[in-house]
Amino acid sequence: MIWNFLILYKLKTMKVLVATDKPFAKIAVDGIRKEIEAAGYELVLLEKYGEKANLLEAVKDANAIIIRSDIIDAEVLDAAKELKIVVRAGAGYDNVDLAAATAHNVCVMNTPGQNSNAVAELALGMMVMAVRNMYNGTSGSELMGKKLGIHAYGNVGRNVARIAKGFGMQIYAYDAFCPKEVIEADGAIAVDSAEALYETCNVVSLHIPATAETKNSINYDLVNKMPKGGLLVNTARKEVINETELIKLMEDRPDLKYVTDVMPAAHAEFAEKFAGRYFTTPKKMGAQTAEANINAGIAAAKQIVGFLKDGCEKFRVNK
Ligand code: 3PG
C-alpha cells in the first residue's frame, strides 16, 4: 500500500529546474525553492553549468524551467521531453526560440518589470562613470541639465526617466509602440523618431529589445547625429549595435563615448582603440542584484505554479 502511494507520489511530483549559468543570489534561490516546494513540486538547481551538454542532460526530466539569459533553442527543447513551461526570469526573451517552443507545445513567459529598477540604476551609474572620465582622476562633467534620450520607453526606460529626473536631466524619449501621452505623463518629451532623439540628446540610453527589426539598428548614421561629446549607454543587448559602424564612427569622432553592460563581440578592438572612451562590464550586471533576483526569480516560480495548477497564461510570450 505504502509502495503504491510512494510510486504515485513520485509519478506526480513535478520537477522545476532552475538553469542559470549566471546564478541568482542565494536568497533568491531560497525564495524560489519555498514557492516551488509549497506547491508540492521538486526544485532542481543547475548553476554555472558552462557546457551546453550539462543543460541538455538536466532538462531531460524537467516539467518546468526557470532561466535567465540561458539559451533555450530547438536542441534543448528536443531534449526536454517532459517540458511544459519555460519562464525567463527577466524581460528580454531573445534567448528562447519561441517558434520551436510553440512547436514543442511549451509555454514561454517572461517576468516583465521585475528587474527593471536594477537595470535602470546601472544605466545611471554608467552615465556618471562616463561623464567623470571613468573615474580617472581628471575633471569631468555633470548630468544635471544635460539632455537624456531614452530609446524605448518600456519598464526600464520609465525607471531611467524617474531616476534621471532626480539628477536634474532634461528627459526625452522615443518609442514607436508607446503612446506619446504615456511618455509625457512622466514629464518627459516624446519625440517622433529615433533620429530626432539622437540629434537632440547629449546622452542616449538604449532600452530596445533585440528583434529582427532592431538588430544592427544602432549604426553610424544614427549615432553620428549626436551632438559633440555624446555618450551612448547600452544596458540592452549587444546585437542592436552595428559594431563595425560604431567602431568606424568612434574613430571619426574622438568626442564620442560608449559604455555598455553587454560586452561587444569586438570587445578587444573597442578596448584597444578607445581607451578612456569605452567601458564594458565583464558580464551583464544590470539585473545582477539580490533585489532583482528575488523579484524576478520568485515571480517566475509563482507563474510556473499558476500555470501548472490553474493553467494561468498571463505573461505568455509565444502563441
Ligand atoms: C533582462 O532581459 O531581463 C536583462 O537583460 C537581465 O538579464 P540577466 O537575467 O541575464 O541578467
mmCIF file of C-alpha atoms and ligand atoms in Angstrom:
data_model
loop_
_atom_site.group_PDB
_atom_site.id
_atom_site.type_symbol
_atom_site.label_atom_id
_atom_site.label_comp_id
_atom_site.label_asym_id
_atom_site.label_seq_id
_atom_site.Cartn_x
_atom_site.Cartn_y
_atom_site.Cartn_z
ATOM 1 C CA MET A 1 0.000 0.000 0.000
ATOM 2 C CA ILE A 2 2.693 2.441 1.096
ATOM 3 C CA TRP A 3 4.709 1.497 -2.006
ATOM 4 C CA ASN A 4 1.755 2.279 -4.233
ATOM 5 C CA PHE A 5 1.444 5.635 -2.558
ATOM 6 C CA LEU A 6 5.140 6.364 -2.954
ATOM 7 C CA ILE A 7 5.128 5.350 -6.621
ATOM 8 C CA LEU A 8 2.081 7.537 -7.252
ATOM 9 C CA TYR A 9 3.683 10.464 -5.393
ATOM 10 C CA LYS A 10 6.870 10.096 -7.422
ATOM 11 C CA LEU A 11 4.893 9.945 -10.647
ATOM 12 C CA LYS A 12 3.018 13.086 -9.781
ATOM 13 C CA THR A 13 5.885 15.219 -8.478
ATOM 14 C CA MET A 14 6.650 17.920 -10.992
ATOM 15 C CA LYS A 15 10.290 18.873 -11.472
ATOM 16 C CA VAL A 16 11.155 22.534 -11.738
ATOM 17 C CA LEU A 17 14.675 23.147 -12.972
ATOM 18 C CA VAL A 18 16.426 26.440 -12.268
ATOM 19 C CA ALA A 19 19.073 26.552 -15.002
ATOM 20 C CA THR A 20 21.194 29.650 -14.567
ATOM 21 C CA ASP A 21 24.706 29.857 -15.945
ATOM 22 C CA LYS A 22 24.857 33.225 -14.159
ATOM 23 C CA PRO A 23 23.349 32.239 -10.801
ATOM 24 C CA PHE A 24 20.772 34.146 -8.777
ATOM 25 C CA ALA A 25 21.727 35.400 -5.310
ATOM 26 C CA LYS A 26 21.275 32.624 -2.727
ATOM 27 C CA ILE A 27 18.426 34.482 -1.042
ATOM 28 C CA ALA A 28 16.513 34.431 -4.340
ATOM 29 C CA VAL A 29 17.109 30.697 -4.820
ATOM 30 C CA ASP A 30 15.795 30.119 -1.287
ATOM 31 C CA GLY A 31 12.656 32.105 -2.148
ATOM 32 C CA ILE A 32 12.138 30.197 -5.393
ATOM 33 C CA ARG A 33 12.575 26.892 -3.565
ATOM 34 C CA LYS A 34 9.973 27.925 -0.979
ATOM 35 C CA GLU A 35 7.374 28.692 -3.677
ATOM 36 C CA ILE A 36 8.064 25.506 -5.616
ATOM 37 C CA GLU A 37 8.109 23.188 -2.616
ATOM 38 C CA ALA A 38 4.974 24.800 -1.118
ATOM 39 C CA ALA A 39 3.220 23.782 -4.338
ATOM 40 C CA GLY A 40 4.406 20.188 -3.838
ATOM 41 C CA TYR A 41 6.976 20.273 -6.635
ATOM 42 C CA GLU A 42 10.653 19.405 -6.629
ATOM 43 C CA LEU A 43 13.289 22.049 -7.293
ATOM 44 C CA VAL A 44 16.474 21.092 -9.121
ATOM 45 C CA LEU A 45 19.307 23.592 -9.333
ATOM 46 C CA LEU A 46 21.781 23.771 -12.208
ATOM 47 C CA GLU A 47 24.110 26.730 -11.818
ATOM 48 C CA LYS A 48 27.256 27.796 -13.730
ATOM 49 C CA TYR A 49 26.791 24.793 -15.983
ATOM 50 C CA GLY A 50 29.177 26.099 -18.654
ATOM 51 C CA GLU A 51 28.819 23.460 -21.340
ATOM 52 C CA LYS A 52 25.513 23.088 -23.184
ATOM 53 C CA ALA A 53 25.775 19.302 -22.687
ATOM 54 C CA ASN A 54 25.130 19.824 -18.956
ATOM 55 C CA LEU A 55 21.969 21.735 -19.727
ATOM 56 C CA LEU A 56 20.824 19.098 -22.223
ATOM 57 C CA GLU A 57 21.233 16.431 -19.536
ATOM 58 C CA ALA A 58 19.459 18.428 -16.822
ATOM 59 C CA VAL A 59 16.379 19.303 -18.905
ATOM 60 C CA LYS A 60 15.578 15.648 -19.723
ATOM 61 C CA ASP A 61 13.010 15.166 -16.958
ATOM 62 C CA ALA A 62 12.148 18.794 -16.182
ATOM 63 C CA ASN A 63 8.484 19.789 -16.367
ATOM 64 C CA ALA A 64 9.282 23.482 -15.944
ATOM 65 C CA ILE A 65 12.434 25.555 -16.286
ATOM 66 C CA ILE A 66 13.424 28.940 -14.903
ATOM 67 C CA ILE A 67 16.205 30.629 -16.854
ATOM 68 C CA ARG A 68 17.941 33.993 -17.207
ATOM 69 C CA SER A 69 19.923 34.699 -20.392
ATOM 70 C CA ASP A 70 20.389 30.946 -20.859
ATOM 71 C CA ILE A 71 19.821 29.744 -24.408
ATOM 72 C CA ILE A 72 16.745 27.603 -24.945
ATOM 73 C CA ASP A 73 16.924 26.520 -28.572
ATOM 74 C CA ALA A 74 15.383 23.667 -30.564
ATOM 75 C CA GLU A 75 18.073 21.223 -29.384
ATOM 76 C CA VAL A 76 17.310 21.943 -25.725
ATOM 77 C CA LEU A 77 13.573 21.668 -26.385
ATOM 78 C CA ASP A 78 14.099 18.334 -28.193
ATOM 79 C CA ALA A 79 15.948 17.023 -25.137
ATOM 80 C CA ALA A 80 13.272 18.256 -22.707
ATOM 81 C CA LYS A 81 10.622 15.638 -23.395
ATOM 82 C CA GLU A 82 8.552 16.393 -20.264
ATOM 83 C CA LEU A 83 8.696 20.160 -20.549
ATOM 84 C CA LYS A 84 5.536 22.257 -20.299
ATOM 85 C CA ILE A 85 6.774 25.733 -19.480
ATOM 86 C CA VAL A 86 9.906 27.912 -19.576
ATOM 87 C CA VAL A 87 9.963 31.165 -17.646
ATOM 88 C CA ARG A 88 12.659 33.664 -18.438
ATOM 89 C CA ALA A 89 13.191 35.428 -15.085
ATOM 90 C CA GLY A 90 13.681 38.821 -16.647
ATOM 91 C CA ALA A 91 12.496 40.980 -19.506
ATOM 92 C CA GLY A 92 14.213 40.032 -22.775
ATOM 93 C CA TYR A 93 13.411 36.618 -24.216
ATOM 94 C CA ASP A 94 15.540 36.749 -27.374
ATOM 95 C CA ASN A 95 17.458 33.788 -25.867
ATOM 96 C CA VAL A 96 14.453 31.487 -26.325
ATOM 97 C CA ASP A 97 13.439 30.035 -29.688
ATOM 98 C CA LEU A 98 9.740 30.877 -29.463
ATOM 99 C CA ALA A 99 8.710 29.112 -32.672
ATOM 100 C CA ALA A 100 10.440 25.904 -31.563
ATOM 101 C CA ALA A 101 8.796 26.182 -28.131
ATOM 102 C CA THR A 102 5.381 26.530 -29.743
ATOM 103 C CA ALA A 103 6.118 23.544 -31.983
ATOM 104 C CA HIS A 104 7.012 21.539 -28.848
ATOM 105 C CA ASN A 105 3.817 22.735 -27.127
ATOM 106 C CA VAL A 106 5.856 24.551 -24.490
ATOM 107 C CA CYS A 107 4.605 27.784 -22.969
ATOM 108 C CA VAL A 108 7.192 30.584 -22.688
ATOM 109 C CA MET A 109 6.797 33.505 -20.292
ATOM 110 C CA ASN A 110 8.913 36.399 -19.061
ATOM 111 C CA THR A 111 8.574 38.401 -15.840
ATOM 112 C CA PRO A 112 8.214 41.977 -17.109
ATOM 113 C CA GLY A 113 9.200 44.825 -14.813
ATOM 114 C CA GLN A 114 10.684 42.675 -12.059
ATOM 115 C CA ASN A 115 14.315 43.616 -12.623
ATOM 116 C CA SER A 116 13.860 46.982 -14.330
ATOM 117 C CA ASN A 117 14.880 49.218 -11.429
ATOM 118 C CA ALA A 118 18.172 47.329 -11.125
ATOM 119 C CA VAL A 119 18.948 47.823 -14.820
ATOM 120 C CA ALA A 120 17.929 51.487 -14.675
ATOM 121 C CA GLU A 121 20.155 52.161 -11.666
ATOM 122 C CA LEU A 122 23.090 50.623 -13.515
ATOM 123 C CA ALA A 123 22.385 52.780 -16.592
ATOM 124 C CA LEU A 124 22.550 55.934 -14.473
ATOM 125 C CA GLY A 125 25.650 54.638 -12.684
ATOM 126 C CA MET A 126 27.367 54.063 -16.011
ATOM 127 C CA MET A 127 26.421 57.584 -17.134
ATOM 128 C CA VAL A 128 28.036 59.089 -14.043
ATOM 129 C CA MET A 129 31.140 56.981 -14.577
ATOM 130 C CA ALA A 130 31.441 58.047 -18.222
ATOM 131 C CA VAL A 131 30.965 61.786 -17.652
ATOM 132 C CA ARG A 132 33.545 61.577 -14.817
ATOM 133 C CA ASN A 133 36.050 60.172 -17.321
ATOM 134 C CA MET A 134 35.812 56.616 -15.975
ATOM 135 C CA TYR A 135 36.976 57.875 -12.555
ATOM 136 C CA ASN A 136 40.498 58.509 -13.855
ATOM 137 C CA GLY A 137 41.133 61.494 -11.612
ATOM 138 C CA THR A 138 40.640 64.206 -14.255
ATOM 139 C CA SER A 139 37.948 66.896 -14.288
ATOM 140 C CA GLY A 140 34.717 65.588 -15.813
ATOM 141 C CA SER A 141 31.195 66.946 -16.193
ATOM 142 C CA GLU A 142 27.775 66.580 -14.599
ATOM 143 C CA LEU A 143 24.497 65.073 -15.698
ATOM 144 C CA MET A 144 22.408 67.941 -14.340
ATOM 145 C CA GLY A 145 20.884 69.996 -17.146
ATOM 146 C CA LYS A 146 22.023 67.553 -19.856
ATOM 147 C CA LYS A 147 19.562 66.122 -22.347
ATOM 148 C CA LEU A 148 18.939 62.418 -21.871
ATOM 149 C CA GLY A 149 17.394 60.410 -24.697
ATOM 150 C CA ILE A 150 15.634 57.223 -23.657
ATOM 151 C CA HIS A 151 15.461 54.904 -26.643
ATOM 152 C CA ALA A 152 12.373 52.761 -25.948
ATOM 153 C CA TYR A 153 10.063 53.600 -23.093
ATOM 154 C CA GLY A 154 9.289 50.234 -21.503
ATOM 155 C CA ASN A 155 9.740 49.256 -17.866
ATOM 156 C CA VAL A 156 13.472 50.003 -17.804
ATOM 157 C CA GLY A 157 13.097 53.239 -19.781
ATOM 158 C CA ARG A 158 10.474 54.500 -17.325
ATOM 159 C CA ASN A 159 12.718 53.770 -14.360
ATOM 160 C CA VAL A 160 15.608 55.527 -16.078
ATOM 161 C CA ALA A 161 13.354 58.585 -16.538
ATOM 162 C CA ARG A 162 12.313 58.508 -12.867
ATOM 163 C CA ILE A 163 15.901 58.355 -11.600
ATOM 164 C CA ALA A 164 17.281 60.824 -14.175
ATOM 165 C CA LYS A 165 14.722 63.379 -13.019
ATOM 166 C CA GLY A 166 16.439 63.319 -9.637
ATOM 167 C CA PHE A 167 19.714 64.176 -11.387
ATOM 168 C CA GLY A 168 18.027 67.223 -12.942
ATOM 169 C CA MET A 169 18.393 65.943 -16.525
ATOM 170 C CA GLN A 170 16.060 67.030 -19.337
ATOM 171 C CA ILE A 171 14.361 63.864 -20.450
ATOM 172 C CA TYR A 172 13.418 62.918 -23.997
ATOM 173 C CA ALA A 173 12.107 59.567 -25.175
ATOM 174 C CA TYR A 174 11.334 57.750 -28.393
ATOM 175 C CA ASP A 175 9.256 54.597 -28.559
ATOM 176 C CA ALA A 176 7.460 53.503 -31.718
ATOM 177 C CA PHE A 177 4.959 51.479 -29.671
ATOM 178 C CA CYS A 178 4.339 53.629 -26.596
ATOM 179 C CA PRO A 179 1.720 56.404 -26.845
ATOM 180 C CA LYS A 180 3.170 59.915 -26.501
ATOM 181 C CA GLU A 181 0.748 60.652 -23.667
ATOM 182 C CA VAL A 182 2.351 57.918 -21.531
ATOM 183 C CA ILE A 183 5.799 59.463 -22.004
ATOM 184 C CA GLU A 184 4.518 62.978 -21.412
ATOM 185 C CA ALA A 185 2.614 61.965 -18.272
ATOM 186 C CA ASP A 186 6.054 61.235 -16.757
ATOM 187 C CA GLY A 187 7.241 64.751 -17.552
ATOM 188 C CA ALA A 188 9.431 63.613 -20.477
ATOM 189 C CA ILE A 189 9.362 64.985 -24.012
ATOM 190 C CA ALA A 190 8.206 62.464 -26.617
ATOM 191 C CA VAL A 191 9.995 62.786 -29.968
ATOM 192 C CA ASP A 192 8.781 61.425 -33.303
ATOM 193 C CA SER A 193 11.794 59.428 -34.432
ATOM 194 C CA ALA A 194 14.998 57.809 -33.282
ATOM 195 C CA GLU A 195 16.868 60.322 -35.474
ATOM 196 C CA ALA A 196 15.287 63.240 -33.583
ATOM 197 C CA LEU A 197 16.268 61.646 -30.261
ATOM 198 C CA TYR A 198 19.937 61.252 -31.211
ATOM 199 C CA GLU A 199 20.082 64.753 -32.776
ATOM 200 C CA THR A 200 18.759 66.301 -29.576
ATOM 201 C CA CYS A 201 20.397 64.417 -26.733
ATOM 202 C CA ASN A 202 23.824 64.537 -25.060
ATOM 203 C CA VAL A 203 23.304 61.077 -23.625
ATOM 204 C CA VAL A 204 21.295 58.248 -25.218
ATOM 205 C CA SER A 205 20.330 55.225 -23.121
ATOM 206 C CA LEU A 206 19.285 52.132 -25.076
ATOM 207 C CA HIS A 207 16.336 50.048 -23.910
ATOM 208 C CA ILE A 208 15.210 48.364 -27.117
ATOM 209 C CA PRO A 209 14.830 44.578 -27.292
ATOM 210 C CA ALA A 210 16.873 42.525 -29.775
ATOM 211 C CA THR A 211 14.460 41.704 -32.585
ATOM 212 C CA ALA A 212 14.812 41.208 -36.343
ATOM 213 C CA GLU A 213 13.975 44.917 -36.756
ATOM 214 C CA THR A 214 16.336 46.300 -34.095
ATOM 215 C CA LYS A 215 19.416 44.118 -34.672
ATOM 216 C CA ASN A 216 22.293 46.285 -36.009
ATOM 217 C CA SER A 217 19.965 49.312 -35.999
ATOM 218 C CA ILE A 218 22.257 51.465 -33.843
ATOM 219 C CA ASN A 219 24.558 52.377 -36.680
ATOM 220 C CA TYR A 220 26.984 55.040 -37.918
ATOM 221 C CA ASP A 221 24.383 57.435 -39.299
ATOM 222 C CA LEU A 222 22.153 57.321 -36.246
ATOM 223 C CA VAL A 223 24.814 57.793 -33.564
ATOM 224 C CA ASN A 224 26.608 60.379 -35.714
ATOM 225 C CA LYS A 225 23.592 62.633 -35.198
ATOM 226 C CA MET A 226 24.549 63.096 -31.546
ATOM 227 C CA PRO A 227 25.941 66.489 -30.532
ATOM 228 C CA LYS A 228 29.644 66.917 -29.680
ATOM 229 C CA GLY A 229 30.635 64.956 -26.594
ATOM 230 C CA GLY A 230 27.787 62.465 -27.000
ATOM 231 C CA LEU A 231 27.554 59.431 -24.752
ATOM 232 C CA LEU A 232 25.859 56.158 -25.761
ATOM 233 C CA VAL A 233 24.840 53.842 -22.919
ATOM 234 C CA ASN A 234 23.831 50.257 -23.673
ATOM 235 C CA THR A 235 22.189 48.173 -20.972
ATOM 236 C CA ALA A 236 20.017 46.420 -23.586
ATOM 237 C CA ARG A 237 21.568 43.876 -25.971
ATOM 238 C CA LYS A 238 24.850 43.790 -27.916
ATOM 239 C CA GLU A 239 23.035 42.646 -31.066
ATOM 240 C CA VAL A 240 21.297 46.012 -31.512
ATOM 241 C CA ILE A 241 24.669 47.701 -32.127
ATOM 242 C CA ASN A 242 26.252 47.652 -35.555
ATOM 243 C CA GLU A 243 29.705 47.212 -34.050
ATOM 244 C CA THR A 244 31.689 47.693 -37.250
ATOM 245 C CA GLU A 245 29.964 51.002 -37.886
ATOM 246 C CA LEU A 246 30.227 52.170 -34.263
ATOM 247 C CA ILE A 247 33.975 51.490 -34.321
ATOM 248 C CA LYS A 248 34.306 53.476 -37.550
ATOM 249 C CA LEU A 249 32.272 56.336 -36.064
ATOM 250 C CA MET A 250 34.301 56.447 -32.848
ATOM 251 C CA GLU A 251 37.452 56.608 -34.981
ATOM 252 C CA ASP A 252 35.988 59.527 -36.939
ATOM 253 C CA ARG A 253 34.556 61.212 -33.820
ATOM 254 C CA PRO A 254 37.020 61.205 -30.904
ATOM 255 C CA ASP A 255 34.442 63.130 -28.852
ATOM 256 C CA LEU A 256 32.039 60.173 -28.533
ATOM 257 C CA LYS A 257 31.939 57.676 -25.664
ATOM 258 C CA TYR A 258 30.357 54.228 -25.473
ATOM 259 C CA VAL A 259 29.633 52.410 -22.213
ATOM 260 C CA THR A 260 27.935 49.053 -22.235
ATOM 261 C CA ASP A 261 26.672 46.332 -19.922
ATOM 262 C CA VAL A 262 26.821 43.818 -22.745
ATOM 263 C CA MET A 263 30.322 43.061 -23.922
ATOM 264 C CA PRO A 264 30.660 43.651 -27.671
ATOM 265 C CA ALA A 265 31.755 40.788 -29.918
ATOM 266 C CA ALA A 266 34.573 43.158 -30.948
ATOM 267 C CA HIS A 267 35.500 43.975 -27.330
ATOM 268 C CA ALA A 268 39.255 43.689 -27.896
ATOM 269 C CA GLU A 269 39.118 46.206 -30.742
ATOM 270 C CA PHE A 270 36.956 48.663 -28.787
ATOM 271 C CA ALA A 271 39.253 48.383 -25.757
ATOM 272 C CA GLU A 272 42.424 48.846 -27.788
ATOM 273 C CA LYS A 273 41.208 51.750 -29.910
ATOM 274 C CA PHE A 274 39.101 53.710 -27.453
ATOM 275 C CA ALA A 275 40.827 53.648 -24.084
ATOM 276 C CA GLY A 276 39.104 56.142 -21.795
ATOM 277 C CA ARG A 277 36.060 56.397 -24.087
ATOM 278 C CA TYR A 278 34.823 52.831 -23.862
ATOM 279 C CA PHE A 279 33.823 50.664 -20.943
ATOM 280 C CA THR A 280 32.161 47.279 -20.674
ATOM 281 C CA THR A 281 31.172 45.201 -17.673
ATOM 282 C CA PRO A 282 32.792 41.748 -17.733
ATOM 283 C CA LYS A 283 29.364 40.065 -17.563
ATOM 284 C CA LYS A 284 25.848 41.506 -17.901
ATOM 285 C CA MET A 285 25.351 43.134 -14.485
ATOM 286 C CA GLY A 286 22.138 45.160 -14.931
ATOM 287 C CA ALA A 287 19.829 42.678 -13.227
ATOM 288 C CA GLN A 288 22.534 41.221 -11.018
ATOM 289 C CA THR A 289 21.252 42.453 -7.641
ATOM 290 C CA ALA A 290 19.723 40.476 -4.794
ATOM 291 C CA GLU A 291 16.540 42.533 -5.120
ATOM 292 C CA ALA A 292 16.128 41.938 -8.856
ATOM 293 C CA ASN A 293 16.960 38.233 -8.441
ATOM 294 C CA ILE A 294 14.336 37.905 -5.714
ATOM 295 C CA ASN A 295 11.695 39.824 -7.675
ATOM 296 C CA ALA A 296 12.226 38.051 -10.990
ATOM 297 C CA GLY A 297 13.011 34.607 -9.560
ATOM 298 C CA ILE A 298 10.018 34.440 -7.255
ATOM 299 C CA ALA A 299 7.720 35.891 -9.918
ATOM 300 C CA ALA A 300 8.937 33.115 -12.251
ATOM 301 C CA ALA A 301 8.260 30.451 -9.609
ATOM 302 C CA LYS A 302 4.754 31.826 -8.969
ATOM 303 C CA GLN A 303 3.998 31.937 -12.690
ATOM 304 C CA ILE A 304 5.046 28.289 -13.025
ATOM 305 C CA VAL A 305 2.814 27.244 -10.134
ATOM 306 C CA GLY A 306 -0.081 29.286 -11.571
ATOM 307 C CA PHE A 307 0.396 27.669 -14.963
ATOM 308 C CA LEU A 308 0.791 24.077 -13.773
ATOM 309 C CA LYS A 309 -2.008 24.261 -11.210
ATOM 310 C CA ASP A 310 -4.535 26.615 -12.841
ATOM 311 C CA GLY A 311 -3.460 26.943 -16.461
ATOM 312 C CA CYS A 312 -2.788 30.677 -15.978
ATOM 313 C CA GLU A 313 -1.028 32.024 -19.079
ATOM 314 C CA LYS A 314 -0.518 35.655 -18.064
ATOM 315 C CA PHE A 315 2.851 36.852 -19.400
ATOM 316 C CA ARG A 316 2.945 34.135 -22.085
ATOM 317 C CA VAL A 317 5.080 35.440 -24.965
ATOM 318 C CA ASN A 318 4.691 32.650 -27.561
ATOM 319 C CA LYS A 319 1.479 31.835 -29.374
HETATM 320 C C1 3PG B 1 16.694 41.055 -18.925
HETATM 321 O O1 3PG B 1 16.400 40.918 -20.120
HETATM 322 O O2 3PG B 1 15.872 40.843 -18.018
HETATM 323 C C2 3PG B 1 18.062 41.556 -18.546
HETATM 324 O O3 3PG B 1 18.868 41.699 -19.657
HETATM 325 C C3 3PG B 1 18.738 40.737 -17.465
HETATM 326 O O4 3PG B 1 19.337 39.571 -17.956
HETATM 327 P P1 3PG B 1 20.052 38.529 -16.955
HETATM 328 O O5 3PG B 1 18.961 37.825 -16.199
HETATM 329 O O6 3PG B 1 20.848 37.622 -17.813
HETATM 330 O O7 3PG B 1 20.908 39.294 -16.011
#
